[in-house]
Coordinates of C-alpha atoms and ligand atoms in Angstrom, one line a residue:
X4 CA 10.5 22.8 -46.8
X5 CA 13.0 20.2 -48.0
X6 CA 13.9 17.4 -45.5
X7 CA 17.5 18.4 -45.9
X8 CA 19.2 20.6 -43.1
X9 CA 21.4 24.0 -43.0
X10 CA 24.3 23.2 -42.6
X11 CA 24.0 25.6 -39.4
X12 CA 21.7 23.3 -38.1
X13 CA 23.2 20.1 -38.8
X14 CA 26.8 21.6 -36.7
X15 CA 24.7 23.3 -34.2
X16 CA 23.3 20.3 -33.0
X17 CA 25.9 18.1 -33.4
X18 CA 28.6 20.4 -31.9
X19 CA 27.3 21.4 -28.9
X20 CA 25.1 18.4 -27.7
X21 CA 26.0 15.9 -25.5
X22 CA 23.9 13.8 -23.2
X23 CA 24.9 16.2 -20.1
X24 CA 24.9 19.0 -22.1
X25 CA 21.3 19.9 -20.2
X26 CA 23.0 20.0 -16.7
X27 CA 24.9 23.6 -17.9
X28 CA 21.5 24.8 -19.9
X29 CA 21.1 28.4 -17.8
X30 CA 17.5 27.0 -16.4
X31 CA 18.5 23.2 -15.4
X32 CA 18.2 24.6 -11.6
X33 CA 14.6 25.4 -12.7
X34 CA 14.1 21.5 -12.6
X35 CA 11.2 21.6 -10.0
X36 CA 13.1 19.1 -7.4
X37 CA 16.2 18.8 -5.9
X38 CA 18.7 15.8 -4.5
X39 CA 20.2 16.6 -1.5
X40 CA 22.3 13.7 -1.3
X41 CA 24.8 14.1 -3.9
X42 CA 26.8 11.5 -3.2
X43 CA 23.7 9.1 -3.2
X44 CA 23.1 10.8 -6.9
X45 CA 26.3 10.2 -7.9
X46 CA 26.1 6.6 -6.7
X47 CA 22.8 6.0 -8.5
X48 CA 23.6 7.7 -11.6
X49 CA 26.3 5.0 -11.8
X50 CA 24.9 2.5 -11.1
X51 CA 22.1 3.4 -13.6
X52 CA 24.6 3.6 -16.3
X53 CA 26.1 0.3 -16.0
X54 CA 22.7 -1.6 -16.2
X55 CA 21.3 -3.0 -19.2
X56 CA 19.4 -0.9 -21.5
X57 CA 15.5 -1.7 -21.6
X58 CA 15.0 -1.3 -24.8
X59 CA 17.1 -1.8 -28.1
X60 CA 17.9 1.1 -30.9
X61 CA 16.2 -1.3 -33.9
X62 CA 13.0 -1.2 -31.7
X63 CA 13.4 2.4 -31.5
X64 CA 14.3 2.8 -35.5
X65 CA 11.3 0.2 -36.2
X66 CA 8.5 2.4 -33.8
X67 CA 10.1 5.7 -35.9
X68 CA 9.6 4.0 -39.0
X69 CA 5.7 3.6 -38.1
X70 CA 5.4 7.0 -37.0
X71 CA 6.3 8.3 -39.9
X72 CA 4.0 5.9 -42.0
X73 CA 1.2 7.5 -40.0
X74 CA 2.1 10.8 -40.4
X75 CA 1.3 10.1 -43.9
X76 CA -2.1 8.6 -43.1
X77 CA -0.7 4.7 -43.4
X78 CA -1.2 3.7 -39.8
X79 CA -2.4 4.4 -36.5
X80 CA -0.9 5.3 -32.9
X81 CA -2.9 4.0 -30.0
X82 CA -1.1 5.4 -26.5
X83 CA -2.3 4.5 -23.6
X84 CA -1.7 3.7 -19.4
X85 CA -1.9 5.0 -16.0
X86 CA -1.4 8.7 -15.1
X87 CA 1.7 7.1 -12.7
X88 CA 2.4 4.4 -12.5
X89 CA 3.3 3.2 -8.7
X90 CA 6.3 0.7 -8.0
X91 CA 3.9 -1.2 -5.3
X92 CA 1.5 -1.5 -8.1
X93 CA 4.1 -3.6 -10.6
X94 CA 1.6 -6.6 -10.5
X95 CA 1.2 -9.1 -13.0
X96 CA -2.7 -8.7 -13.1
X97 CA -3.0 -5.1 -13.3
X98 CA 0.2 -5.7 -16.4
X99 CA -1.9 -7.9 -18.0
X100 CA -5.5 -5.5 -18.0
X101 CA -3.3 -3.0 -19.5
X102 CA -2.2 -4.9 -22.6
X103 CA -5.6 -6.3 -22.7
X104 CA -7.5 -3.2 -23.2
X105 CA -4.9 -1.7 -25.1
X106 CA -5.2 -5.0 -27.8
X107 CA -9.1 -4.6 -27.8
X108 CA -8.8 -1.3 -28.5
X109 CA -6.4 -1.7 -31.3
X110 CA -8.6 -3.8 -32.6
X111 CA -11.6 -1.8 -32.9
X112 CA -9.3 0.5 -34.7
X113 CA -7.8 -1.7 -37.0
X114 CA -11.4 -2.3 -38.3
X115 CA -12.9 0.6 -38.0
X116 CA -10.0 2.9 -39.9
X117 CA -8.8 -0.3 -42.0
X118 CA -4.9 0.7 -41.2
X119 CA -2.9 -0.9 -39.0
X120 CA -2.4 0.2 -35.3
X121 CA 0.8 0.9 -33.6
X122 CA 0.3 0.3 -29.7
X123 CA 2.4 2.4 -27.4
X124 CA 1.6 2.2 -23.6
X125 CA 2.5 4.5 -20.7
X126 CA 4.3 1.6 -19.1
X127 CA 7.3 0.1 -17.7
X128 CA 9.1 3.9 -16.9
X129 CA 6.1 6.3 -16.1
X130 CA 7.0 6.4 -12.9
X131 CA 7.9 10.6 -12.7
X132 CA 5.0 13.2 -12.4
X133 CA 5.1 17.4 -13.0
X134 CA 3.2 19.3 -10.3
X135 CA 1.8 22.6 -10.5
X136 CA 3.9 24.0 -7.5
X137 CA 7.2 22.5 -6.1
X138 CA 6.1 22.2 -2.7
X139 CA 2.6 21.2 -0.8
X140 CA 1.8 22.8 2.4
X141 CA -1.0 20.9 4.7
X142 CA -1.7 21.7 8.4
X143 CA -0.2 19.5 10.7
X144 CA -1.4 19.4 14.2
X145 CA -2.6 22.8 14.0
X146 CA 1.0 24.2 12.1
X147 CA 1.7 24.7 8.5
X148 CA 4.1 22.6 7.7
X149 CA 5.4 22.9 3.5
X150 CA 7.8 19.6 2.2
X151 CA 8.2 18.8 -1.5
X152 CA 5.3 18.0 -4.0
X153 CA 5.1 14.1 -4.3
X154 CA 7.1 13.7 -8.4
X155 CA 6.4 9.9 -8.6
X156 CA 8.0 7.3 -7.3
X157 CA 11.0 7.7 -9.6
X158 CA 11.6 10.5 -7.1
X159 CA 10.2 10.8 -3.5
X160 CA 7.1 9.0 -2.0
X161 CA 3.6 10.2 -1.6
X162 CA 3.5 10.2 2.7
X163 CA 3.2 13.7 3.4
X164 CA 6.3 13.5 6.1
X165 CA 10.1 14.6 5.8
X166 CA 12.0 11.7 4.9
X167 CA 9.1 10.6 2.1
X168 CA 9.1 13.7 0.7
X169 CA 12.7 14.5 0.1
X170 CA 14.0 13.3 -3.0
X171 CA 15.8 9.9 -3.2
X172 CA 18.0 9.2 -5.9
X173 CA 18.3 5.4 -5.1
X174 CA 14.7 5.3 -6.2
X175 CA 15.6 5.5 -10.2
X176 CA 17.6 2.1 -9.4
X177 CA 13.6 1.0 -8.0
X178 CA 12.2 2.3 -10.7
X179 CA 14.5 1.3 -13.6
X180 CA 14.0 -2.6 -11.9
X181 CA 10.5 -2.1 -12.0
X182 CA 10.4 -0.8 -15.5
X183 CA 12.4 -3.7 -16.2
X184 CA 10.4 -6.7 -14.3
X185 CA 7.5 -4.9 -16.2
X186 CA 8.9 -5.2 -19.7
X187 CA 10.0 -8.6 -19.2
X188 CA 6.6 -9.5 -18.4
X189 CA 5.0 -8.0 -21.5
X190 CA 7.7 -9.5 -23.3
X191 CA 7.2 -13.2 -22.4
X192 CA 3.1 -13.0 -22.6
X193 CA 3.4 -11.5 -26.2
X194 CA 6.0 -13.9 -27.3
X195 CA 3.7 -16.7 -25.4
X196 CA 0.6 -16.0 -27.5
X197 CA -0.6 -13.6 -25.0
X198 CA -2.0 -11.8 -27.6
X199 CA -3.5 -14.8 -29.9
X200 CA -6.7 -13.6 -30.8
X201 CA -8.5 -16.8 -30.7
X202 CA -9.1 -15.9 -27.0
X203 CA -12.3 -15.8 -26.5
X204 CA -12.3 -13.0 -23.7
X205 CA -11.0 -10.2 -26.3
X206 CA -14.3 -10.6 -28.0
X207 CA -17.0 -11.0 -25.2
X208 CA -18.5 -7.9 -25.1
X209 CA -21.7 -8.9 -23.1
X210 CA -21.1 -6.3 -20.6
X211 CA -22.2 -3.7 -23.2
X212 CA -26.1 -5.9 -23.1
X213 CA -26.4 -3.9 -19.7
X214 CA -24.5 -0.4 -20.5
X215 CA -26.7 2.6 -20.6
X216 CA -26.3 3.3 -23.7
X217 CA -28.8 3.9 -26.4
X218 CA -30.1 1.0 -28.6
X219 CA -28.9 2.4 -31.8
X220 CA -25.5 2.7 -30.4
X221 CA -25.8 -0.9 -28.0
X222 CA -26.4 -2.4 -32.3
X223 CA -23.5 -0.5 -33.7
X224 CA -20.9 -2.1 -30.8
X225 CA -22.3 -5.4 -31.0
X226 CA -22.4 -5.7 -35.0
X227 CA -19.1 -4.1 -35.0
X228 CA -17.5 -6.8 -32.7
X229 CA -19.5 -9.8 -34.2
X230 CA -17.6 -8.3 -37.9
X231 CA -14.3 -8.7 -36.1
X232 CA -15.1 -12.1 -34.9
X233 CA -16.1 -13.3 -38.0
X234 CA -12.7 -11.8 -39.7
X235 CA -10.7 -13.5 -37.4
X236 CA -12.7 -16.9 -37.9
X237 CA -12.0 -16.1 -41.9
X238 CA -8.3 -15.7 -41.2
X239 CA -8.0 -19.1 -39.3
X240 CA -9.6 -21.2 -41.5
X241 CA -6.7 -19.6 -44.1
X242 CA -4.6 -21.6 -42.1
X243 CA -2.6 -20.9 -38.3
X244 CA 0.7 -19.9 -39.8
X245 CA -1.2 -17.3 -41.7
X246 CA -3.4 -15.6 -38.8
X247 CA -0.1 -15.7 -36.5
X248 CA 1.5 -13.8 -39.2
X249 CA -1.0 -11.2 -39.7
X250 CA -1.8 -11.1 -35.8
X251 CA 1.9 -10.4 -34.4
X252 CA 1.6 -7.7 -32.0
X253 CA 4.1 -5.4 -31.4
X254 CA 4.2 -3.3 -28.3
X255 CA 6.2 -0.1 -27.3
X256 CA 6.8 1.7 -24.1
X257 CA 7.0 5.6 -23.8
X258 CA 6.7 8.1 -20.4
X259 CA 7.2 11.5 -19.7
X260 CA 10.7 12.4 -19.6
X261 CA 10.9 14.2 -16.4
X262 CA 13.6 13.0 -14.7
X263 CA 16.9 14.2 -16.6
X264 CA 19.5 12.2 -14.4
X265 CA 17.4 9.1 -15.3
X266 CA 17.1 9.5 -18.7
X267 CA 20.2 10.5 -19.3
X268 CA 22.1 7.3 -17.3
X269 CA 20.7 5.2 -19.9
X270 CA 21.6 7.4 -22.9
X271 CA 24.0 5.6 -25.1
X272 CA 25.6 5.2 -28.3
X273 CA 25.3 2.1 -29.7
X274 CA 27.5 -0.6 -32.1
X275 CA 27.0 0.3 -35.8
X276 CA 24.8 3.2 -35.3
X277 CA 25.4 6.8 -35.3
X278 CA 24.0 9.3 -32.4
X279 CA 22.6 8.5 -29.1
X280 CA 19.8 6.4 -28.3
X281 CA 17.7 6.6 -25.0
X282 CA 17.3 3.4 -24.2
X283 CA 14.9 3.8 -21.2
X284 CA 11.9 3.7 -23.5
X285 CA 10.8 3.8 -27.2
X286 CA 9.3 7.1 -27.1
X287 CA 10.0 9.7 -24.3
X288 CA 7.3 13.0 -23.9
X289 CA 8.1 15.7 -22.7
X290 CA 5.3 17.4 -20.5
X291 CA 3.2 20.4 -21.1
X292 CA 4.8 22.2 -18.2
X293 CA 8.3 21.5 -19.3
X294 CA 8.8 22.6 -23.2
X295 CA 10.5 25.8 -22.3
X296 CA 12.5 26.4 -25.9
X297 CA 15.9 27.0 -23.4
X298 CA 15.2 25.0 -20.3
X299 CA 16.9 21.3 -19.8
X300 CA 14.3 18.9 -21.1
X301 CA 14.3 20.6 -24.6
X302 CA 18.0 20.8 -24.4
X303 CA 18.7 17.1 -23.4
X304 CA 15.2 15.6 -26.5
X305 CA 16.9 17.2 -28.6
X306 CA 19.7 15.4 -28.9
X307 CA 19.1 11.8 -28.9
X308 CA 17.8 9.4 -31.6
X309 CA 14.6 8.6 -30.3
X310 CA 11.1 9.7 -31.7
X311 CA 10.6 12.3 -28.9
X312 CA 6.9 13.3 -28.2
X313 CA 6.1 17.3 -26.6
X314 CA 2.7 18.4 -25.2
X315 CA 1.0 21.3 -26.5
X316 CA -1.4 23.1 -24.6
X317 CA -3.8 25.6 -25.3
X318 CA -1.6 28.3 -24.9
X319 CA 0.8 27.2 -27.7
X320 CA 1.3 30.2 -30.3
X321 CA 2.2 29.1 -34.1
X322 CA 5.4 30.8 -34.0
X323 CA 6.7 29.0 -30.9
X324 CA 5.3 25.8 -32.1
X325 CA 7.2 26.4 -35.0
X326 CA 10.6 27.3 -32.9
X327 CA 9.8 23.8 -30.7
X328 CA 9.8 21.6 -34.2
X329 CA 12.9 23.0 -35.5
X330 CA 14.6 23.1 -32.1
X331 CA 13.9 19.1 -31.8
X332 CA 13.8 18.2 -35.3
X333 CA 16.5 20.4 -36.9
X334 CA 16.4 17.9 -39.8
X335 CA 12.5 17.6 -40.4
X336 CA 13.4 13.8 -40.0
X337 CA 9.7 12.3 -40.3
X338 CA 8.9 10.0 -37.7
X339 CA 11.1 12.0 -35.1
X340 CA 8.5 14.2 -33.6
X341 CA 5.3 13.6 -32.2
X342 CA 2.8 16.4 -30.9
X343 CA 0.8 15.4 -28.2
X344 CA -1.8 18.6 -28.4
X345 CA -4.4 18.6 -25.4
X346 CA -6.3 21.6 -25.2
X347 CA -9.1 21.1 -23.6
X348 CA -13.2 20.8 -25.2
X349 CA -13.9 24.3 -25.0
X350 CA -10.6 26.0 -26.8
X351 CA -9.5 23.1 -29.2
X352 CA -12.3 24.4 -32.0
X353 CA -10.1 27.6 -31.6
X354 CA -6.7 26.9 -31.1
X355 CA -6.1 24.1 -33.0
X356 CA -6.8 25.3 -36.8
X357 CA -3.9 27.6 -36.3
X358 CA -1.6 25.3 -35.0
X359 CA -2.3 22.4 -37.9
X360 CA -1.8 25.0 -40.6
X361 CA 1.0 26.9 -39.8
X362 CA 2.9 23.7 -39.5
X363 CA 1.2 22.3 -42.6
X364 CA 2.3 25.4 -44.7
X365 CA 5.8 25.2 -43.3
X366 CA 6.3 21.8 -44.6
X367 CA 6.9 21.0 -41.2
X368 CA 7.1 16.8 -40.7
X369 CA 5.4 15.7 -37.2
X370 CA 2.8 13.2 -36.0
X371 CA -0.3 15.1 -35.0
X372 CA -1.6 13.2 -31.9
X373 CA -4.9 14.2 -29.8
X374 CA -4.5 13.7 -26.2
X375 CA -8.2 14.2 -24.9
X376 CA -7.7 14.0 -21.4
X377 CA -5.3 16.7 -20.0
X378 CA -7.3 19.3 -20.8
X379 CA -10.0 18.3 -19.1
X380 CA -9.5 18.1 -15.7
X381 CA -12.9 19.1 -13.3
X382 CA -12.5 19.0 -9.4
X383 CA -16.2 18.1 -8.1
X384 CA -17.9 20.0 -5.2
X385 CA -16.5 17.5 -2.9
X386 CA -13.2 17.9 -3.8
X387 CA -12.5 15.0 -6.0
X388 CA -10.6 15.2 -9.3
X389 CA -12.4 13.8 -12.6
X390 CA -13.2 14.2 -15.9
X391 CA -15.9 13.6 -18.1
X392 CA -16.1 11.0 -20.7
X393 CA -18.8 13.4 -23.0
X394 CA -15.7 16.1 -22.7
X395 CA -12.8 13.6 -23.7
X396 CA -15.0 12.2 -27.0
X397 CA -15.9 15.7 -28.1
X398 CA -12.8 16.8 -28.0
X399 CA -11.7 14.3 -29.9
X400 CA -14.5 14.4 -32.3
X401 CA -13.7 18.1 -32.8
X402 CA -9.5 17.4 -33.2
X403 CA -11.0 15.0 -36.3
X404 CA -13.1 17.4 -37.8
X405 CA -9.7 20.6 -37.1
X406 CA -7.6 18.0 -38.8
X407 CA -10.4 17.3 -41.7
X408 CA -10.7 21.3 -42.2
X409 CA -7.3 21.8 -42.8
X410 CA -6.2 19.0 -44.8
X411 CA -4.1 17.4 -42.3
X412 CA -3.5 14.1 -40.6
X413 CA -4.6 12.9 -37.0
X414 CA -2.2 9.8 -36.6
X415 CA -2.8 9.0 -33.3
X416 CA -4.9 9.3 -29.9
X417 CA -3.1 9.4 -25.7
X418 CA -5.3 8.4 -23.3
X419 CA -4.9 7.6 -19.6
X420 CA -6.5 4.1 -18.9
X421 CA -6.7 1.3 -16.9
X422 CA -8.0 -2.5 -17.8
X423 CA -9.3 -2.3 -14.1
X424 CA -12.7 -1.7 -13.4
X425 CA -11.9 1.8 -11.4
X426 CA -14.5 4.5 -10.7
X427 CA -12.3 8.0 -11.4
X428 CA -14.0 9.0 -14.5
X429 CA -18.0 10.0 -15.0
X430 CA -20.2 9.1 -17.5
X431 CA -20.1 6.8 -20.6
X432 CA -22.3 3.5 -21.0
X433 CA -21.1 2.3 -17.2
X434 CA -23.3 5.2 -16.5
X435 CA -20.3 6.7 -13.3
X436 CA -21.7 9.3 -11.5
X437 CA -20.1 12.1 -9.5
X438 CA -21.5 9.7 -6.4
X439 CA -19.5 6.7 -7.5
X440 CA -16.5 7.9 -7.6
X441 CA -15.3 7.4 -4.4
X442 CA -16.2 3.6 -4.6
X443 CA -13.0 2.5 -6.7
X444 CA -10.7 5.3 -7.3
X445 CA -7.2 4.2 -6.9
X446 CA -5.2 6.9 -9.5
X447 CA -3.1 8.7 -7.3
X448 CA -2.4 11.4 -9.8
X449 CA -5.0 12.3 -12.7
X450 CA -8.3 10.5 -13.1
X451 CA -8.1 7.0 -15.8
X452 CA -10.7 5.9 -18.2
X453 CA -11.5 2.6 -16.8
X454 CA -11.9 -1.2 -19.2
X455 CA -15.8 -0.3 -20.2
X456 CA -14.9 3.8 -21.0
X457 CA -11.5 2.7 -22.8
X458 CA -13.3 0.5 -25.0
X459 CA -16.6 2.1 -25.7
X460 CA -14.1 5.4 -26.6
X461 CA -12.4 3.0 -28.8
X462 CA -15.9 2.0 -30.9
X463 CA -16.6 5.5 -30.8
X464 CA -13.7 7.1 -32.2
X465 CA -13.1 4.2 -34.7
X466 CA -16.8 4.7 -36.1
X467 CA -16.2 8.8 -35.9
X468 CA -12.6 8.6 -38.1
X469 CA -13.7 5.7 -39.9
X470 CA -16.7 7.7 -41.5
X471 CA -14.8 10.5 -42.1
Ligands
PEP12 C1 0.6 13.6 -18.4 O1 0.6 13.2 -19.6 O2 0.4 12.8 -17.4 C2 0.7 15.0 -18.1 C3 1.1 15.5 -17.0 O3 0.4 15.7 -19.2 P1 0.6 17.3 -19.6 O4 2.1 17.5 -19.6 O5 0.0 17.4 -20.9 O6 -0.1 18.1 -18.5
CO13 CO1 -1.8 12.7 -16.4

């Protein structure tokens, strides 16, 4: 398919969007919660719109521009952060652990697929959650008593009483000056040499020494991280100007675009540009549970200028897959759209073959992404929600052996990490059991890889695609 539009497609998008234009889409009452303060909302959403964007459109035309370069194969996406992130948890250590991990991780990359590696965290906005069901119902002093499902704390709070639960719209003020105390702080440590790699903590990997891991692969870690010592050394004897060059890190931000009112408060046009930019984040998702092709969150992606990233689950047929793309890429734009597939270890073998080549033999342009985690979700015997680091790496291993089949590219991996040293996830070389996990697990939402899994997945999946 040429990247050039129909004309019908070009007018069809242009004439009928606008950035409320979801508010009148048939199905926006489906959006699972409600504000019953509407004069609160209104108040918030204008406030919202006055503020400041977060991020600027030549960030957002620069992270597009490397998204397309690894559709191609040029480059790499890394995305990675907490399930939800909590306002109460905007902390400069945890900030810092997250950009750490996510730089180590890069790093094995970098060297182990020899490409560069675009890093993209779930930060600074992830603040809005799906549930399965609208409401929760728990037994309270012997009566049933039902109140909304917690959505994040872009939208109610997690106490299981009234006045928690019922939607707040001053809260996307909270969590728009979160988002932006956050960026600010990842903005001054990468512009202050946060991310100099003559640190010597990014490369002190002694923890692996005692990680129950095998000696072949315990070798394979250490001689892969001694190479990217050594490289680094090489490049600062070339000279400082020359490894600060060639060691500039960028960062972008990206979350699930649940809620609309949010998102769309800091849509804007912008001086010199055509279109409308959402200036919340560099690259919004939208979730598995919300890619209806005629509910609100299609309608309102759509639209704006942004790379826009969509789930797909294991349920995802070709031809609807094929309906999603050219609803939110009427232009085959490369670079625009990003799918964020997550099926699961025991059905991606199956479902993802037909998925890569349908869109391949379309000449469909989109970023194939594996997201490992989402899919595999286990609730132990005590109740606990997990997942298993053997299920997360063969899934991936098996998404880079569907892409290898079919001739296609996987640009990029979304995990859900933490640079703390949590307990929510079992196995890998830290050796978690089901047992341990009640000793540090702090997600309040889905289970994170913790530093040690992050980075040992990061070794693994670098040697796996850089053999390839
Ligand atoms: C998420 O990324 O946190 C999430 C809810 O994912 P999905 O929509 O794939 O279930
Ligand atoms: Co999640």
């Amino acid at each position: 398919m040429s990247d050039k539009p129909t004309n019908s497609m070009m007018t069809d998008n242009a004439r009928d969007w606008s950035p409320e234009s979801w508010s009148r889409c048939a199905s926006a009452s489906e959006m699972q919660f409600r504000y019953p303060d509407e004069s609160g909302l209104a108040a918030a959403r204008a406030r919202l719109t006055q503020l400041p964007p977060l991020v600027t459109s030549w960030e957002i035309e620069k992270l597009r521009e490397q998204i397309a370069q690894a559709q191609r194969g040029e480059r790499f996406i890394l995305q990675g952060g907490d399930c939800a992130e909590m306002i109460d948890l905007c902390r400069s250590d945890l900030i810092t652990n997250k950009l750490k991990i996510l730089l180590q991780m890069s790093l094995v990359l970098i060297h182990g697929l020899r490409m560069p590696v675009t890093r993209v965290g779930r930060f600074a906005g992830q603040y809005a959650k799906p549930r399965s069901s609208p409401t929760e119902t728990k037994q309270i002093n012997g009566e049933s008593c039902t109140l909304p499902s917690y959505f994040g704390d872009l939208v109610n709070r997690i106490d299981f009483d009234e006045q928690s639960r019922t939607p707040d719209p001053m809260l996307m003020v909270e969590g728009y000056m979160h988002a932006a105390m956050t960026l600010n702080f990842i903005r001054s440590l990468l512009d202050g040499g946060f991310a100099d790699l003559h640190h010597p903590e990014y490369w002190d990997l002694s923890f692996f020494n005692n990680a129950s891991v095998s000696d072949l692969r315990r070798a394979q870690y250490l001689n892969m991280s001694r190479t990217l010592a050594d490289g680094i050394a090489f490049m600062q004897n070339l000279g400082e100007q020359r490894v600060e060059e060639a060691t500039r890190v960028d960062f972008y931000t990206s979350h699930e675009g649940l809620n609309l009112y949010y998102e769309q408060a800091q849509t804007r046009k912008v001086p010199r540009r055509e279109g409308y930019y959402d200036l919340s984040t560099h690259l919004p998702w939208i979730g598995e549970r919300n890619r209806q092709l005629d509910g609100p969150h299609i309608e309102f992606f759509r639209g704006i200028k942004n790379p826009v990233g969509v789930k797909v689950g294991p349920g995802m047929q070709p031809d609807e897959l094929i309906a999603l793309i050219d609803a939110l890429n009427p232009n085959n734009t490369p670079g625009k759209l990003v799918l964020i597939t997550r099926m699961g270890v025991g059905k991606v073998a199956d479902k993802l073959p037909a998925l890569l080549e349908r869109v391949r033999d379309e000449g469909r342009h989109a970023l194939w992404m594996s997201d490992p985690m989402h899919g595999n979700g286990i609730t132990t015997a005590s109740g606990i929600k997990t997942r298993s680091f053997d299920d997360i790496l063969s899934e991936l291993e098996q998404a880079v052996d569907c892409h290898k089949q079919a001739g296609t590219v996987l640009g990029g991996v979304h995990f859900e990490l933490t640079g703390e040293d949590v307990t929510e996830c079992i196995g890998g070389g830290s050796g978690i059991t089901e047992d341990d996990l009640s000793r540090n697990y702090v997600s309040l939402c889905d289970p994170r890889l913790n530093y040690q899994q992050s980075l040992e997945l990061g070794f693994l999946l670098a040697q796996k695609m850089g053999n390839e």
